[in-house]
Amino acid sequence: MSINTVGIIGAGTMGNGIAQACAVCGLNVVMVDINEAAVAKGVASVAGSLERLIKKEKITSAERDAALARIKGSTSYEDLKSAQLVIEAATENYDLKVKILKQIDAIVPPEVIVASNTSSISITKLAAVTSRAERFIGMHFFNPVPMMALVEIIRGLQTSDETHDAVQAMAKALGKTPITVRNAPGFVVNRILVPMINEAFFVLAEGLATAQDIDAGMKLGCNQPIGPLALADMVGLDVCLAVMEVYLSEFGDSKYRPCPLLKEMVAAGRLGRKSGRGVYQY
C-alpha cells in the first residue's frame, strides 16, 4: 500500500511534530484536534519550527511554504477519509485513546491503517477495540519528532505483515530509522531508559553524589547528551513515576519499584521543567 496522505489526531507537541515530518517529506497531512484554537496552535508550532530551520539554512523559504501548504487543519474526523494512514497522537490515557480509535474506526474505510503513537499502552489491547486489528500498529515517535531519527514500530499480536511493511516503508520515507518491537510494557527504549532514570534517583537519595555530578558522570562516562536527572526533569517526574508503576504492575518484578525520592518529589509537585522545579530549579 502506498501512503500519500496521513491523518493525525492531536495537534499538540507530538502531533504537530509528526505533521511537520510528514509534510517536509512530501506527504499530505490532515491534522485534527478538538477545536479551532488547538488546531491553529498546532499549525503555528509547525510554522515556527520551520522558520528556525530556515535560519539554520536547513530548508529554504519555498520548502517551508510547500510543507505548510500540505497541512490541512481540521476539527472534523470526516476529513480523515482521504488518508491511507491515520496516527492517533493524543494524551497517554487509555480511555481517551479508545474513544478516539472507535471514532476513527467508524469513519475511515476498512483498508486504512490506524496507528497509535503511544509510549506505553498495549498495542494488542488497543487493536482489540477496533474492527481492523490486523491493520492496527504502534508508531512511537520521539520528541522532538523533526529532529529524532528513531521510530519504534510495535506489532500487536494481530498486526499483519503487510501493515508492518507499509508502516516501516513510510517511516523510512520520512528519513527515520525504524526498529520493530513486539508488544510489551514500555517497548524497547523506555523499558531501558526509565529504570535507568529511576536508578539515578536511588543514587541521589543515597547521597552517593550530587545531582550535577551524577549527570556529569553519565554524560562524560557514557557519552549521553543529557544526564538522567536532567532528562527526568525534561520528561516530567510524574511521567517517569507513572511508567515505573506500570512496569511494576505489569511485570510483577520488584526491580521496577519506583524510588521513594521520586515519589516524594512528585507528591511535592516538583515535576521538572513544566512546574519550574524538579531535581533542578528552572
PDB file of C-alpha atoms in Angstrom:
ATOM      1  CA  MET A   1       0.000   0.000   0.000  1.00  0.00           C
ATOM      2  CA  SER A   2       1.357   3.440  -0.906  1.00  0.00           C
ATOM      3  CA  ILE A   3       0.750   6.201   1.634  1.00  0.00           C
ATOM      4  CA  ASN A   4       0.217   9.709   0.208  1.00  0.00           C
ATOM      5  CA  THR A   5      -1.981  11.282   2.888  1.00  0.00           C
ATOM      6  CA  VAL A   6      -1.586  10.880   6.649  1.00  0.00           C
ATOM      7  CA  GLY A   7      -4.291  11.737   9.151  1.00  0.00           C
ATOM      8  CA  ILE A   8      -3.101  12.818  12.612  1.00  0.00           C
ATOM      9  CA  ILE A   9      -5.306  13.055  15.688  1.00  0.00           C
ATOM     10  CA  GLY A  10      -3.877  15.630  18.066  1.00  0.00           C
ATOM     11  CA  ALA A  11      -2.161  18.926  17.204  1.00  0.00           C
ATOM     12  CA  GLY A  12      -0.048  19.040  20.367  1.00  0.00           C
ATOM     13  CA  THR A  13       3.728  18.572  20.648  1.00  0.00           C
ATOM     14  CA  MET A  14       3.814  15.056  19.197  1.00  0.00           C
ATOM     15  CA  GLY A  15       1.004  15.528  16.676  1.00  0.00           C
ATOM     16  CA  ASN A  16       2.358  18.720  15.111  1.00  0.00           C
ATOM     17  CA  GLY A  17       5.887  17.256  15.127  1.00  0.00           C
ATOM     18  CA  ILE A  18       4.677  14.202  13.166  1.00  0.00           C
ATOM     19  CA  ALA A  19       2.721  16.523  10.841  1.00  0.00           C
ATOM     20  CA  GLN A  20       5.877  18.548  10.146  1.00  0.00           C
ATOM     21  CA  ALA A  21       7.989  15.450   9.471  1.00  0.00           C
ATOM     22  CA  CYS A  22       5.385  14.145   7.015  1.00  0.00           C
ATOM     23  CA  ALA A  23       4.781  17.467   5.220  1.00  0.00           C
ATOM     24  CA  VAL A  24       8.500  18.216   4.784  1.00  0.00           C
ATOM     25  CA  CYS A  25       8.899  14.826   3.078  1.00  0.00           C
ATOM     26  CA  GLY A  26       6.087  15.497   0.589  1.00  0.00           C
ATOM     27  CA  LEU A  27       3.129  13.767   2.247  1.00  0.00           C
ATOM     28  CA  ASN A  28      -0.249  15.467   2.590  1.00  0.00           C
ATOM     29  CA  VAL A  29      -1.423  15.804   6.195  1.00  0.00           C
ATOM     30  CA  VAL A  30      -4.837  16.213   7.822  1.00  0.00           C
ATOM     31  CA  MET A  31      -4.260  17.282  11.448  1.00  0.00           C
ATOM     32  CA  VAL A  32      -7.389  17.030  13.607  1.00  0.00           C
ATOM     33  CA  ASP A  33      -7.966  18.387  17.111  1.00  0.00           C
ATOM     34  CA  ILE A  34     -10.898  19.153  19.375  1.00  0.00           C
ATOM     35  CA  ASN A  35     -11.323  22.858  18.481  1.00  0.00           C
ATOM     36  CA  GLU A  36     -10.094  25.550  16.089  1.00  0.00           C
ATOM     37  CA  ALA A  37      -7.778  27.097  18.708  1.00  0.00           C
ATOM     38  CA  ALA A  38      -5.918  23.803  19.264  1.00  0.00           C
ATOM     39  CA  VAL A  39      -5.586  23.258  15.503  1.00  0.00           C
ATOM     40  CA  ALA A  40      -4.332  26.831  14.924  1.00  0.00           C
ATOM     41  CA  LYS A  41      -1.799  26.459  17.749  1.00  0.00           C
ATOM     42  CA  GLY A  42      -0.510  23.204  16.185  1.00  0.00           C
ATOM     43  CA  VAL A  43      -0.115  24.746  12.728  1.00  0.00           C
ATOM     44  CA  ALA A  44       1.612  27.811  14.278  1.00  0.00           C
ATOM     45  CA  SER A  45       4.064  25.484  16.062  1.00  0.00           C
ATOM     46  CA  VAL A  46       4.969  23.846  12.744  1.00  0.00           C
ATOM     47  CA  ALA A  47       5.423  27.276  11.115  1.00  0.00           C
ATOM     48  CA  GLY A  48       7.710  28.395  13.965  1.00  0.00           C
ATOM     49  CA  SER A  49       9.757  25.202  13.780  1.00  0.00           C
ATOM     50  CA  LEU A  50      10.182  25.543  10.002  1.00  0.00           C
ATOM     51  CA  GLU A  51      11.194  29.200  10.468  1.00  0.00           C
ATOM     52  CA  ARG A  52      14.007  28.072  12.788  1.00  0.00           C
ATOM     53  CA  LEU A  53      15.161  25.576  10.135  1.00  0.00           C
ATOM     54  CA  ILE A  54      15.340  28.413   7.573  1.00  0.00           C
ATOM     55  CA  LYS A  55      17.552  30.431   9.964  1.00  0.00           C
ATOM     56  CA  LYS A  56      19.830  27.397  10.307  1.00  0.00           C
ATOM     57  CA  GLU A  57      19.830  27.118   6.476  1.00  0.00           C
ATOM     58  CA  LYS A  58      18.431  23.561   6.636  1.00  0.00           C
ATOM     59  CA  ILE A  59      15.481  24.416   4.356  1.00  0.00           C
ATOM     60  CA  THR A  60      14.510  27.266   2.019  1.00  0.00           C
ATOM     61  CA  SER A  61      11.519  29.615   2.278  1.00  0.00           C
ATOM     62  CA  ALA A  62       9.966  27.847  -0.715  1.00  0.00           C
ATOM     63  CA  GLU A  63      10.299  24.467   1.029  1.00  0.00           C
ATOM     64  CA  ARG A  64       8.684  25.911   4.156  1.00  0.00           C
ATOM     65  CA  ASP A  65       5.743  27.275   2.151  1.00  0.00           C
ATOM     66  CA  ALA A  66       5.297  23.957   0.318  1.00  0.00           C
ATOM     67  CA  ALA A  67       5.329  21.988   3.594  1.00  0.00           C
ATOM     68  CA  LEU A  68       2.766  24.292   5.251  1.00  0.00           C
ATOM     69  CA  ALA A  69       0.532  24.070   2.170  1.00  0.00           C
ATOM     70  CA  ARG A  70       0.420  20.275   2.598  1.00  0.00           C
ATOM     71  CA  ILE A  71      -1.008  20.523   6.147  1.00  0.00           C
ATOM     72  CA  LYS A  72      -4.764  20.840   6.466  1.00  0.00           C
ATOM     73  CA  GLY A  73      -6.006  21.637   9.975  1.00  0.00           C
ATOM     74  CA  SER A  74      -9.471  20.355  10.873  1.00  0.00           C
ATOM     75  CA  THR A  75     -11.891  19.710  13.730  1.00  0.00           C
ATOM     76  CA  SER A  76     -13.801  17.036  11.784  1.00  0.00           C
ATOM     77  CA  TYR A  77     -12.976  13.322  11.685  1.00  0.00           C
ATOM     78  CA  GLU A  78     -14.771  13.217   8.301  1.00  0.00           C
ATOM     79  CA  ASP A  79     -11.665  14.832   6.764  1.00  0.00           C
ATOM     80  CA  LEU A  80      -9.658  11.696   7.611  1.00  0.00           C
ATOM     81  CA  LYS A  81     -11.406   9.753   4.823  1.00  0.00           C
ATOM     82  CA  SER A  82      -8.731  10.823   2.312  1.00  0.00           C
ATOM     83  CA  ALA A  83      -5.897   9.283   4.377  1.00  0.00           C
ATOM     84  CA  GLN A  84      -4.262   5.878   3.855  1.00  0.00           C
ATOM     85  CA  LEU A  85      -2.762   6.004   7.362  1.00  0.00           C
ATOM     86  CA  VAL A  86      -4.228   7.630  10.486  1.00  0.00           C
ATOM     87  CA  ILE A  87      -1.950   8.198  13.505  1.00  0.00           C
ATOM     88  CA  GLU A  88      -3.533   8.789  16.909  1.00  0.00           C
ATOM     89  CA  ALA A  89      -1.244  11.143  18.878  1.00  0.00           C
ATOM     90  CA  ALA A  90      -3.459  12.089  21.825  1.00  0.00           C
ATOM     91  CA  THR A  91      -2.533  12.225  25.521  1.00  0.00           C
ATOM     92  CA  GLU A  92      -1.231   8.996  27.103  1.00  0.00           C
ATOM     93  CA  ASN A  93      -4.586   7.921  28.510  1.00  0.00           C
ATOM     94  CA  TYR A  94      -6.115   4.519  27.692  1.00  0.00           C
ATOM     95  CA  ASP A  95      -9.797   5.538  27.891  1.00  0.00           C
ATOM     96  CA  LEU A  96      -9.232   8.648  25.754  1.00  0.00           C
ATOM     97  CA  LYS A  97      -7.324   6.653  23.128  1.00  0.00           C
ATOM     98  CA  VAL A  98     -10.077   4.006  22.992  1.00  0.00           C
ATOM     99  CA  LYS A  99     -12.724   6.712  22.480  1.00  0.00           C
ATOM    100  CA  ILE A 100     -10.690   8.292  19.642  1.00  0.00           C
ATOM    101  CA  LEU A 101      -9.867   4.966  17.982  1.00  0.00           C
ATOM    102  CA  LYS A 102     -13.544   3.963  17.909  1.00  0.00           C
ATOM    103  CA  GLN A 103     -14.402   7.304  16.250  1.00  0.00           C
ATOM    104  CA  ILE A 104     -11.661   6.812  13.623  1.00  0.00           C
ATOM    105  CA  ASP A 105     -12.725   3.206  13.059  1.00  0.00           C
ATOM    106  CA  ALA A 106     -16.330   4.217  12.374  1.00  0.00           C
ATOM    107  CA  ILE A 107     -15.362   6.812   9.744  1.00  0.00           C
ATOM    108  CA  VAL A 108     -12.314   5.734   7.710  1.00  0.00           C
ATOM    109  CA  PRO A 109     -12.543   2.987   5.044  1.00  0.00           C
ATOM    110  CA  PRO A 110     -11.677  -0.573   6.181  1.00  0.00           C
ATOM    111  CA  GLU A 111      -8.411  -0.714   4.212  1.00  0.00           C
ATOM    112  CA  VAL A 112      -6.926   2.303   6.061  1.00  0.00           C
ATOM    113  CA  ILE A 113      -4.109   1.547   8.523  1.00  0.00           C
ATOM    114  CA  VAL A 114      -4.534   3.010  12.008  1.00  0.00           C
ATOM    115  CA  ALA A 115      -1.517   3.602  14.276  1.00  0.00           C
ATOM    116  CA  SER A 116      -1.102   4.815  17.844  1.00  0.00           C
ATOM    117  CA  ASN A 117       1.831   6.978  18.946  1.00  0.00           C
ATOM    118  CA  THR A 118       1.577   5.526  22.462  1.00  0.00           C
ATOM    119  CA  SER A 119       4.762   5.196  24.525  1.00  0.00           C
ATOM    120  CA  SER A 120       3.413   2.622  26.975  1.00  0.00           C
ATOM    121  CA  ILE A 121      -0.115   1.332  26.274  1.00  0.00           C
ATOM    122  CA  SER A 122      -0.548  -2.192  24.889  1.00  0.00           C
ATOM    123  CA  ILE A 123      -0.971  -2.215  21.092  1.00  0.00           C
ATOM    124  CA  THR A 124      -2.694  -5.612  21.285  1.00  0.00           C
ATOM    125  CA  LYS A 125      -5.236  -4.181  23.733  1.00  0.00           C
ATOM    126  CA  LEU A 126      -5.858  -1.033  21.644  1.00  0.00           C
ATOM    127  CA  ALA A 127      -6.146  -3.086  18.422  1.00  0.00           C
ATOM    128  CA  ALA A 128      -8.868  -5.216  20.021  1.00  0.00           C
ATOM    129  CA  VAL A 129     -11.270  -2.245  20.313  1.00  0.00           C
ATOM    130  CA  THR A 130     -11.144  -1.668  16.531  1.00  0.00           C
ATOM    131  CA  SER A 131     -12.638  -3.621  13.637  1.00  0.00           C
ATOM    132  CA  ARG A 132      -9.219  -3.660  11.891  1.00  0.00           C
ATOM    133  CA  ALA A 133      -6.907  -5.338  14.415  1.00  0.00           C
ATOM    134  CA  GLU A 134      -4.688  -6.716  11.626  1.00  0.00           C
ATOM    135  CA  ARG A 135      -4.332  -3.163  10.226  1.00  0.00           C
ATOM    136  CA  PHE A 136      -3.522  -1.626  13.615  1.00  0.00           C
ATOM    137  CA  ILE A 137       0.045  -0.902  14.755  1.00  0.00           C
ATOM    138  CA  GLY A 138       2.126   1.220  17.121  1.00  0.00           C
ATOM    139  CA  MET A 139       4.294   4.062  15.776  1.00  0.00           C
ATOM    140  CA  HIS A 140       6.189   5.540  18.723  1.00  0.00           C
ATOM    141  CA  PHE A 141       7.915   8.748  17.607  1.00  0.00           C
ATOM    142  CA  PHE A 142      10.383  10.517  19.889  1.00  0.00           C
ATOM    143  CA  ASN A 143      10.323  14.170  20.927  1.00  0.00           C
ATOM    144  CA  PRO A 144      11.221  16.476  19.183  1.00  0.00           C
ATOM    145  CA  VAL A 145       9.878  14.470  16.217  1.00  0.00           C
ATOM    146  CA  PRO A 146      11.526  16.528  13.408  1.00  0.00           C
ATOM    147  CA  MET A 147      14.983  16.039  14.988  1.00  0.00           C
ATOM    148  CA  MET A 148      14.845  12.497  16.399  1.00  0.00           C
ATOM    149  CA  ALA A 149      15.706   9.716  13.942  1.00  0.00           C
ATOM    150  CA  LEU A 150      14.044   6.816  15.759  1.00  0.00           C
ATOM    151  CA  VAL A 151      10.552   5.371  15.356  1.00  0.00           C
ATOM    152  CA  GLU A 152       9.597   2.278  17.341  1.00  0.00           C
ATOM    153  CA  ILE A 153       7.180   0.195  15.242  1.00  0.00           C
ATOM    154  CA  ILE A 154       5.223  -2.007  17.617  1.00  0.00           C
ATOM    155  CA  ARG A 155       3.427  -5.087  16.380  1.00  0.00           C
ATOM    156  CA  GLY A 156       0.337  -6.169  18.291  1.00  0.00           C
ATOM    157  CA  LEU A 157      -0.493  -9.861  18.378  1.00  0.00           C
ATOM    158  CA  GLN A 158      -2.935  -9.268  15.483  1.00  0.00           C
ATOM    159  CA  THR A 159      -0.825  -6.929  13.266  1.00  0.00           C
ATOM    160  CA  SER A 160      -0.357  -8.290   9.729  1.00  0.00           C
ATOM    161  CA  ASP A 161       2.983  -8.413   7.893  1.00  0.00           C
ATOM    162  CA  GLU A 162       1.505  -6.184   5.165  1.00  0.00           C
ATOM    163  CA  THR A 163       0.607  -3.495   7.724  1.00  0.00           C
ATOM    164  CA  HIS A 164       4.042  -3.683   9.334  1.00  0.00           C
ATOM    165  CA  ASP A 165       5.849  -3.452   5.984  1.00  0.00           C
ATOM    166  CA  ALA A 166       3.771  -0.460   4.785  1.00  0.00           C
ATOM    167  CA  VAL A 167       4.391   1.477   8.014  1.00  0.00           C
ATOM    168  CA  GLN A 168       8.088   0.580   8.067  1.00  0.00           C
ATOM    169  CA  ALA A 169       8.466   1.855   4.478  1.00  0.00           C
ATOM    170  CA  MET A 170       6.602   5.054   5.364  1.00  0.00           C
ATOM    171  CA  ALA A 171       8.885   5.668   8.391  1.00  0.00           C
ATOM    172  CA  LYS A 172      11.937   5.253   6.157  1.00  0.00           C
ATOM    173  CA  ALA A 173      10.412   7.674   3.623  1.00  0.00           C
ATOM    174  CA  LEU A 174      10.296  10.256   6.443  1.00  0.00           C
ATOM    175  CA  GLY A 175      14.068   9.824   6.837  1.00  0.00           C
ATOM    176  CA  LYS A 176      13.568   7.961  10.128  1.00  0.00           C
ATOM    177  CA  THR A 177      15.246   4.745  11.264  1.00  0.00           C
ATOM    178  CA  PRO A 178      12.527   2.331  12.371  1.00  0.00           C
ATOM    179  CA  ILE A 179      13.084  -0.533  14.790  1.00  0.00           C
ATOM    180  CA  THR A 180      10.498  -3.317  15.059  1.00  0.00           C
ATOM    181  CA  VAL A 181       9.342  -4.247  18.542  1.00  0.00           C
ATOM    182  CA  ARG A 182       6.983  -6.890  19.906  1.00  0.00           C
ATOM    183  CA  ASN A 183       4.203  -5.631  22.146  1.00  0.00           C
ATOM    184  CA  ALA A 184       5.359  -5.485  25.795  1.00  0.00           C
ATOM    185  CA  PRO A 185       5.209  -2.804  28.527  1.00  0.00           C
ATOM    186  CA  GLY A 186       7.455   0.139  27.625  1.00  0.00           C
ATOM    187  CA  PHE A 187       8.515  -1.479  24.334  1.00  0.00           C
ATOM    188  CA  VAL A 188      12.335  -1.150  23.992  1.00  0.00           C
ATOM    189  CA  VAL A 189      13.668   2.365  24.607  1.00  0.00           C
ATOM    190  CA  ASN A 190      11.573   3.345  27.635  1.00  0.00           C
ATOM    191  CA  ARG A 191      11.953  -0.160  29.099  1.00  0.00           C
ATOM    192  CA  ILE A 192      15.708   0.532  29.339  1.00  0.00           C
ATOM    193  CA  LEU A 193      15.650   4.318  29.820  1.00  0.00           C
ATOM    194  CA  VAL A 194      13.120   4.824  32.627  1.00  0.00           C
ATOM    195  CA  PRO A 195      14.620   2.218  35.012  1.00  0.00           C
ATOM    196  CA  MET A 196      17.996   3.933  34.407  1.00  0.00           C
ATOM    197  CA  ILE A 197      16.436   7.275  35.418  1.00  0.00           C
ATOM    198  CA  ASN A 198      14.886   5.571  38.464  1.00  0.00           C
ATOM    199  CA  GLU A 199      18.313   4.169  39.446  1.00  0.00           C
ATOM    200  CA  ALA A 200      19.795   7.675  39.201  1.00  0.00           C
ATOM    201  CA  PHE A 201      17.209   8.769  41.793  1.00  0.00           C
ATOM    202  CA  PHE A 202      18.291   5.905  44.099  1.00  0.00           C
ATOM    203  CA  VAL A 203      21.932   7.050  43.723  1.00  0.00           C
ATOM    204  CA  LEU A 204      20.881  10.641  44.532  1.00  0.00           C
ATOM    205  CA  ALA A 205      18.724   9.535  47.505  1.00  0.00           C
ATOM    206  CA  GLU A 206      21.620   7.501  48.939  1.00  0.00           C
ATOM    207  CA  GLY A 207      23.848  10.601  48.799  1.00  0.00           C
ATOM    208  CA  LEU A 208      26.498   8.894  46.646  1.00  0.00           C
ATOM    209  CA  ALA A 209      26.957  12.074  44.592  1.00  0.00           C
ATOM    210  CA  THR A 210      25.264  15.384  43.834  1.00  0.00           C
ATOM    211  CA  ALA A 211      22.710  15.625  41.034  1.00  0.00           C
ATOM    212  CA  GLN A 212      25.208  17.646  38.980  1.00  0.00           C
ATOM    213  CA  ASP A 213      27.929  15.018  39.419  1.00  0.00           C
ATOM    214  CA  ILE A 214      25.575  12.104  38.637  1.00  0.00           C
ATOM    215  CA  ASP A 215      24.559  13.830  35.396  1.00  0.00           C
ATOM    216  CA  ALA A 216      28.162  14.791  34.554  1.00  0.00           C
ATOM    217  CA  GLY A 217      29.249  11.188  35.154  1.00  0.00           C
ATOM    218  CA  MET A 218      26.673   9.745  32.752  1.00  0.00           C
ATOM    219  CA  LYS A 219      27.309  12.435  30.117  1.00  0.00           C
ATOM    220  CA  LEU A 220      31.085  12.115  30.165  1.00  0.00           C
ATOM    221  CA  GLY A 221      31.342   8.423  31.037  1.00  0.00           C
ATOM    222  CA  CYS A 222      28.579   7.063  28.797  1.00  0.00           C
ATOM    223  CA  ASN A 223      28.580   9.761  26.088  1.00  0.00           C
ATOM    224  CA  GLN A 224      24.960  10.687  26.776  1.00  0.00           C
ATOM    225  CA  PRO A 225      23.918  14.156  25.529  1.00  0.00           C
ATOM    226  CA  ILE A 226      21.978  14.853  28.734  1.00  0.00           C
ATOM    227  CA  GLY A 227      22.249  13.355  32.230  1.00  0.00           C
ATOM    228  CA  PRO A 228      19.433  11.087  33.530  1.00  0.00           C
ATOM    229  CA  LEU A 229      18.241  13.522  36.226  1.00  0.00           C
ATOM    230  CA  ALA A 230      18.115  16.493  33.827  1.00  0.00           C
ATOM    231  CA  LEU A 231      16.321  14.219  31.355  1.00  0.00           C
ATOM    232  CA  ALA A 232      13.787  13.245  34.042  1.00  0.00           C
ATOM    233  CA  ASP A 233      13.071  16.950  34.593  1.00  0.00           C
ATOM    234  CA  MET A 234      12.538  17.367  30.853  1.00  0.00           C
ATOM    235  CA  VAL A 235      10.239  14.325  30.523  1.00  0.00           C
ATOM    236  CA  GLY A 236       8.363  15.120  33.753  1.00  0.00           C
ATOM    237  CA  LEU A 237       8.936  13.339  37.057  1.00  0.00           C
ATOM    238  CA  ASP A 238       5.239  12.396  37.199  1.00  0.00           C
ATOM    239  CA  VAL A 239       5.568  10.687  33.795  1.00  0.00           C
ATOM    240  CA  CYS A 240       8.688   8.776  34.903  1.00  0.00           C
ATOM    241  CA  LEU A 241       6.894   7.650  38.069  1.00  0.00           C
ATOM    242  CA  ALA A 242       3.776   6.569  36.159  1.00  0.00           C
ATOM    243  CA  VAL A 243       5.869   4.467  33.766  1.00  0.00           C
ATOM    244  CA  MET A 244       7.723   2.763  36.635  1.00  0.00           C
ATOM    245  CA  GLU A 245       4.390   1.974  38.295  1.00  0.00           C
ATOM    246  CA  VAL A 246       3.129   0.405  35.052  1.00  0.00           C
ATOM    247  CA  TYR A 247       6.267  -1.777  34.859  1.00  0.00           C
ATOM    248  CA  LEU A 248       5.939  -2.864  38.495  1.00  0.00           C
ATOM    249  CA  SER A 249       2.290  -3.754  37.972  1.00  0.00           C
ATOM    250  CA  GLU A 250       2.712  -5.457  34.562  1.00  0.00           C
ATOM    251  CA  PHE A 251       5.927  -7.410  35.253  1.00  0.00           C
ATOM    252  CA  GLY A 252       5.374  -8.009  38.969  1.00  0.00           C
ATOM    253  CA  ASP A 253       9.126  -7.698  39.486  1.00  0.00           C
ATOM    254  CA  SER A 254      10.492  -5.672  42.434  1.00  0.00           C
ATOM    255  CA  LYS A 255      13.389  -4.373  40.311  1.00  0.00           C
ATOM    256  CA  TYR A 256      10.859  -1.928  38.823  1.00  0.00           C
ATOM    257  CA  ARG A 257       9.836  -0.383  42.183  1.00  0.00           C
ATOM    258  CA  PRO A 258       9.894   3.429  41.950  1.00  0.00           C
ATOM    259  CA  CYS A 259      12.491   5.215  44.090  1.00  0.00           C
ATOM    260  CA  PRO A 260      10.847   6.746  47.203  1.00  0.00           C
ATOM    261  CA  LEU A 261      12.595  10.068  46.487  1.00  0.00           C
ATOM    262  CA  LEU A 262      10.987  10.173  43.013  1.00  0.00           C
ATOM    263  CA  LYS A 263       7.570   9.501  44.584  1.00  0.00           C
ATOM    264  CA  GLU A 264       8.123  12.195  47.225  1.00  0.00           C
ATOM    265  CA  MET A 265       9.170  14.827  44.679  1.00  0.00           C
ATOM    266  CA  VAL A 266       6.054  14.125  42.598  1.00  0.00           C
ATOM    267  CA  ALA A 267       3.898  14.363  45.749  1.00  0.00           C
ATOM    268  CA  ALA A 268       5.509  17.764  46.441  1.00  0.00           C
ATOM    269  CA  GLY A 269       4.581  18.967  42.946  1.00  0.00           C
ATOM    270  CA  ARG A 270       8.216  19.119  41.819  1.00  0.00           C
ATOM    271  CA  LEU A 271       7.562  17.691  38.379  1.00  0.00           C
ATOM    272  CA  GLY A 272      10.532  19.136  36.483  1.00  0.00           C
ATOM    273  CA  ARG A 273      10.699  21.875  33.886  1.00  0.00           C
ATOM    274  CA  LYS A 274       6.932  22.121  33.445  1.00  0.00           C
ATOM    275  CA  SER A 275       6.430  23.071  37.123  1.00  0.00           C
ATOM    276  CA  GLY A 276       9.582  25.208  37.400  1.00  0.00           C
ATOM    277  CA  ARG A 277      11.275  22.799  39.795  1.00  0.00           C
ATOM    278  CA  GLY A 278      12.247  19.144  39.793  1.00  0.00           C
ATOM    279  CA  VAL A 279      15.707  17.848  40.574  1.00  0.00           C
ATOM    280  CA  TYR A 280      16.876  21.267  39.375  1.00  0.00           C
ATOM    281  CA  GLN A 281      15.352  24.753  39.661  1.00  0.00           C
ATOM    282  CA  TYR A 282      14.094  26.399  36.407  1.00  0.00           C
TER     283      TYR A 282
END
